[in-house]
């Protein structure tokens, strides 16, 4: 028992020393690499972002194992780890998808800015695709079978339909109209914009009045009733909590009921996702079922077929029953929900 503790102690000590050593080594590297004037823009790393990633805990030398003693004057480029050394599972899965011929890991990920799927906004996920697949062009190609393809692409990460990513939840983001444009489209509100609006500089306070890290229906209602004054709204997206890399065209995503059903409980689980100063997002749980309260919870979000309102559910069922009915169904839906929308459309 005693020797075990000793071992544990040594292990911990070693671990800590190693951690401290790596952190120190990172600091050495960052002395130059945090400054784009020294290393040039292409080689600069933002420590405010890097330091908050799990990769920072590994330290630069874990991935750049050989850095010449004379670096950078020796002109020898340091080694660069390949992702599969540590992410064998993901690499294997991705290699099985034909998309691996189109894009490498680092086309979609910056190794110095990695985040888990729940710390990335849905819009940011789609930004990784838009470098090669322009979003407006995608809305056009998808509209041949998907009504309101632009809305769908705005409210869904591409990976929800093109990978088997699962555990979908509804994530609410704060959006605002750009100050200059009276009629402009709403955009995701950034950290600094929200911070300026929050009374004590705490963004959470914009919705979470009692600061209990939980968003109740009552708090949503208050936030929504104040739209006129704040210019802020909530936008709901369906985002996956578990991400896979088996990129493909999944036939069952043409089946509207994959999403528009009153079914899977997971889709009623929802979060409010708030921008943080390091560019990642932090989630607060939202009262169960609150997003389905079309009147007060999330007046700007309708998941046809999964709403509490029976009228909406009925229309949802009609839409799902036959694609042909979509235009009519949708028109009716907008008619039925016109009162909810009266304030949001201009
Ligand atoms: C004295 C400043 C300085 C320090 C300290 C420094 N670097 Fe660099 N590093 C540079 C400069 C300048 C370049 C660009 C060199 C060039 O243009 O070829 C560079 C380039 C690099 C590159 C890119 C090479 C390429 O061609 O793709 C890597 C990777 C790198 N450094 C890693 C590190 C790591 C890891 C450390 C810490 C162990 C480190 N550097 C410490 C100045 C520094
Ligand atoms: C988890 C692994 C990992 C860690 C930790 C890491 N890097 Fe990198 N780095 C890479 C990989 C992989 C590439 C090559 C990316 C590519 O091919 O585009 C790279 C590229 C670079 C480059 C070339 C420019 C670029 O962005 O492609 C520089 C400079 C660099 N790293 C410096 C650093 C410094 C300094 C640190 C510590 C502060 C660090 N790296 C930590 C994996 C890592
Ligand atoms: C030296 C080992 C190592 C290398 C090389 C490495 N990673 Fe990681 N990476 C980790 C560890 C450890 C974690 C945290 C545990 C996990 O998610 O597997 C991680 C996590 C991640 C995450 C999730 C971040 C989060 O907060 O959940 C992403 C995305 C990621 N890595 C991408 C990459 C990419 C892309 C590359 C290649 C450019 C790469 N990694 C190279 C070790 C590595
Ligand atoms: C076509 C774009 C794309 C490519 C290529 C890609 N990824 Fe990802 N990856 C994503 C997206 C989108 C996410 C979800 C958002 C996030 O976490 O960054 C993700 C998430 C991840 C995560 C976090 C998963 C989790 O559940 O925590 C890891 C780790 C990861 N990728 C590693 C890799 C590695 C390793 C490669 C190369 C073998 C790779 N990715 C190639 C788009 C891509
Ligand atoms: C570095 C460029 C690049 C990035 C980034 C990228 N792709 Fe692709 N992708 C391609 C190319 C090239 C093709 C093949 C030509 C085409 O169909 O447009 C392709 C094809 C596809 C296809 C059709 C596959 C098939 O089986 O026909 C899908 C679906 C796809 N990409 C989804 C995505 C998604 C989702 C993302 C973001 C997570 C993404 N791609 C990011 C380059 C990229
Ligand atoms: C609601 C599910 C859904 C969403 C969201 C979605 N797709 Fe698709 N996508 C599909 C289906 C289904 C097909 C196959 C269509 C067909 O067979 O005609 C397809 C086809 C494609 C293709 C190949 C044909 C083409 O149009 O070039 C690409 C590339 C593609 N999608 C990329 C994307 C990207 C990038 C996004 C995000 C901007 C995205 N998709 C969002 C379901 C979706
Ligand atoms: C991968 C999930 C997914 C699939 C598949 C899907 N949708 Fe949607 N749909 C959504 C989301 C998310 C919204 C946005 C809800 C909102 O913000 O109001 C939406 C919105 C809609 C709307 C607009 C409701 C409104 O607010 O005006 C209609 C109509 C619609 N979908 C019909 C369809 C039809 C028809 C299909 C099959 C061809 C389909 N959807 C497939 C997820 C999906």
PDB file of N, CA and C in Angstrom, residues 55 83 87 90 94 103-117 120 124-125 127-129 159 243-245 247:
ATOM      1  N   UNK A  55      -4.617  20.930 -26.657  1.00  0.00           N
ATOM      2  CA  UNK A  55      -3.288  20.750 -27.254  1.00  0.00           C
ATOM      3  C   UNK A  55      -2.207  21.523 -26.495  1.00  0.00           C
ATOM      4  N   UNK A  83      -1.407  14.159 -37.348  1.00  0.00           N
ATOM      5  CA  UNK A  83      -2.540  14.005 -36.435  1.00  0.00           C
ATOM      6  C   UNK A  83      -2.761  12.550 -36.059  1.00  0.00           C
ATOM      7  N   UNK A  87      -4.413  10.582 -32.992  1.00  0.00           N
ATOM      8  CA  UNK A  87      -5.846  10.408 -33.281  1.00  0.00           C
ATOM      9  C   UNK A  87      -6.044   9.277 -34.288  1.00  0.00           C
ATOM     10  N   UNK A  90      -9.843   8.495 -35.345  1.00  0.00           N
ATOM     11  CA  UNK A  90     -10.438   9.472 -36.268  1.00  0.00           C
ATOM     12  C   UNK A  90      -9.798   9.322 -37.644  1.00  0.00           C
ATOM     13  N   UNK A  94     -11.732   8.550 -41.044  1.00  0.00           N
ATOM     14  CA  UNK A  94     -11.724   9.524 -42.141  1.00  0.00           C
ATOM     15  C   UNK A  94     -11.118   8.909 -43.403  1.00  0.00           C
ATOM     16  N   UNK A 103      -9.713  16.716 -48.723  1.00  0.00           N
ATOM     17  CA  UNK A 103      -9.281  17.644 -47.669  1.00  0.00           C
ATOM     18  C   UNK A 103      -8.512  16.894 -46.592  1.00  0.00           C
ATOM     19  N   UNK A 104      -7.402  17.480 -46.124  1.00  0.00           N
ATOM     20  CA  UNK A 104      -6.615  16.891 -45.035  1.00  0.00           C
ATOM     21  C   UNK A 104      -7.110  17.453 -43.707  1.00  0.00           C
ATOM     22  N   UNK A 105      -6.719  16.798 -42.610  1.00  0.00           N
ATOM     23  CA  UNK A 105      -7.143  17.258 -41.275  1.00  0.00           C
ATOM     24  C   UNK A 105      -6.926  18.759 -41.129  1.00  0.00           C
ATOM     25  N   UNK A 106      -5.749  19.220 -41.532  1.00  0.00           N
ATOM     26  CA  UNK A 106      -5.433  20.624 -41.268  1.00  0.00           C
ATOM     27  C   UNK A 106      -6.134  21.583 -42.241  1.00  0.00           C
ATOM     28  N   UNK A 107      -6.856  21.052 -43.237  1.00  0.00           N
ATOM     29  CA  UNK A 107      -7.708  21.937 -44.043  1.00  0.00           C
ATOM     30  C   UNK A 107      -8.928  22.359 -43.233  1.00  0.00           C
ATOM     31  N   UNK A 108      -9.325  21.528 -42.290  1.00  0.00           N
ATOM     32  CA  UNK A 108     -10.508  21.851 -41.479  1.00  0.00           C
ATOM     33  C   UNK A 108     -10.143  22.242 -40.050  1.00  0.00           C
ATOM     34  N   UNK A 109      -8.941  21.873 -39.593  1.00  0.00           N
ATOM     35  CA  UNK A 109      -8.543  22.184 -38.220  1.00  0.00           C
ATOM     36  C   UNK A 109      -7.212  22.901 -38.196  1.00  0.00           C
ATOM     37  N   UNK A 110      -7.117  23.939 -37.372  1.00  0.00           N
ATOM     38  CA  UNK A 110      -5.831  24.545 -37.081  1.00  0.00           C
ATOM     39  C   UNK A 110      -5.346  23.866 -35.796  1.00  0.00           C
ATOM     40  N   UNK A 111      -4.201  23.140 -35.851  1.00  0.00           N
ATOM     41  CA  UNK A 111      -3.781  22.385 -34.657  1.00  0.00           C
ATOM     42  C   UNK A 111      -3.553  23.262 -33.429  1.00  0.00           C
ATOM     43  N   UNK A 112      -3.423  24.561 -33.632  1.00  0.00           N
ATOM     44  CA  UNK A 112      -3.202  25.462 -32.498  1.00  0.00           C
ATOM     45  C   UNK A 112      -4.487  26.108 -32.016  1.00  0.00           C
ATOM     46  N   UNK A 113      -5.621  25.678 -32.591  1.00  0.00           N
ATOM     47  CA  UNK A 113      -6.910  26.266 -32.174  1.00  0.00           C
ATOM     48  C   UNK A 113      -7.993  25.205 -32.045  1.00  0.00           C
ATOM     49  N   UNK A 114      -7.633  23.983 -31.661  1.00  0.00           N
ATOM     50  CA  UNK A 114      -8.644  22.910 -31.645  1.00  0.00           C
ATOM     51  C   UNK A 114      -9.651  23.087 -30.514  1.00  0.00           C
ATOM     52  N   UNK A 115     -10.874  22.723 -30.805  1.00  0.00           N
ATOM     53  CA  UNK A 115     -11.967  22.777 -29.828  1.00  0.00           C
ATOM     54  C   UNK A 115     -12.837  21.541 -29.984  1.00  0.00           C
ATOM     55  N   UNK A 116     -13.507  21.156 -28.896  1.00  0.00           N
ATOM     56  CA  UNK A 116     -14.471  20.074 -28.980  1.00  0.00           C
ATOM     57  C   UNK A 116     -15.743  20.580 -29.642  1.00  0.00           C
ATOM     58  N   UNK A 117     -16.575  19.675 -30.166  1.00  0.00           N
ATOM     59  CA  UNK A 117     -17.758  20.084 -30.923  1.00  0.00           C
ATOM     60  C   UNK A 117     -18.744  20.963 -30.150  1.00  0.00           C
ATOM     61  N   UNK A 120     -17.704  24.815 -30.220  1.00  0.00           N
ATOM     62  CA  UNK A 120     -17.611  25.480 -31.515  1.00  0.00           C
ATOM     63  C   UNK A 120     -19.035  25.841 -31.913  1.00  0.00           C
ATOM     64  N   UNK A 124     -19.448  28.318 -37.065  1.00  0.00           N
ATOM     65  CA  UNK A 124     -18.011  28.060 -37.233  1.00  0.00           C
ATOM     66  C   UNK A 124     -17.773  26.700 -37.891  1.00  0.00           C
ATOM     67  N   UNK A 125     -18.604  25.702 -37.531  1.00  0.00           N
ATOM     68  CA  UNK A 125     -18.453  24.391 -38.164  1.00  0.00           C
ATOM     69  C   UNK A 125     -18.638  24.524 -39.673  1.00  0.00           C
ATOM     70  N   UNK A 127     -18.185  27.163 -41.413  1.00  0.00           N
ATOM     71  CA  UNK A 127     -17.115  27.969 -41.986  1.00  0.00           C
ATOM     72  C   UNK A 127     -15.964  27.060 -42.430  1.00  0.00           C
ATOM     73  N   UNK A 128     -15.760  25.931 -41.743  1.00  0.00           N
ATOM     74  CA  UNK A 128     -14.691  25.025 -42.161  1.00  0.00           C
ATOM     75  C   UNK A 128     -14.997  24.436 -43.536  1.00  0.00           C
ATOM     76  N   UNK A 129     -16.267  24.305 -43.877  1.00  0.00           N
ATOM     77  CA  UNK A 129     -16.635  23.744 -45.178  1.00  0.00           C
ATOM     78  C   UNK A 129     -16.627  24.827 -46.249  1.00  0.00           C
ATOM     79  N   UNK A 159     -22.269  18.909 -41.329  1.00  0.00           N
ATOM     80  CA  UNK A 159     -21.909  17.569 -40.863  1.00  0.00           C
ATOM     81  C   UNK A 159     -23.101  16.814 -40.275  1.00  0.00           C
ATOM     82  N   UNK A 243     -19.222  13.949 -32.796  1.00  0.00           N
ATOM     83  CA  UNK A 243     -18.854  14.159 -34.192  1.00  0.00           C
ATOM     84  C   UNK A 243     -18.143  12.938 -34.749  1.00  0.00           C
ATOM     85  N   UNK A 244     -18.479  12.569 -35.962  1.00  0.00           N
ATOM     86  CA  UNK A 244     -17.750  11.493 -36.629  1.00  0.00           C
ATOM     87  C   UNK A 244     -17.156  12.051 -37.929  1.00  0.00           C
ATOM     88  N   UNK A 245     -16.269  11.311 -38.541  1.00  0.00           N
ATOM     89  CA  UNK A 245     -15.587  11.796 -39.740  1.00  0.00           C
ATOM     90  C   UNK A 245     -15.829  10.916 -40.960  1.00  0.00           C
ATOM     91  N   UNK A 247     -17.424  11.151 -43.762  1.00  0.00           N
ATOM     92  CA  UNK A 247     -18.095  12.044 -44.706  1.00  0.00           C
ATOM     93  C   UNK A 247     -18.706  11.266 -45.860  1.00  0.00           C
TER      94      UNK A 247
END
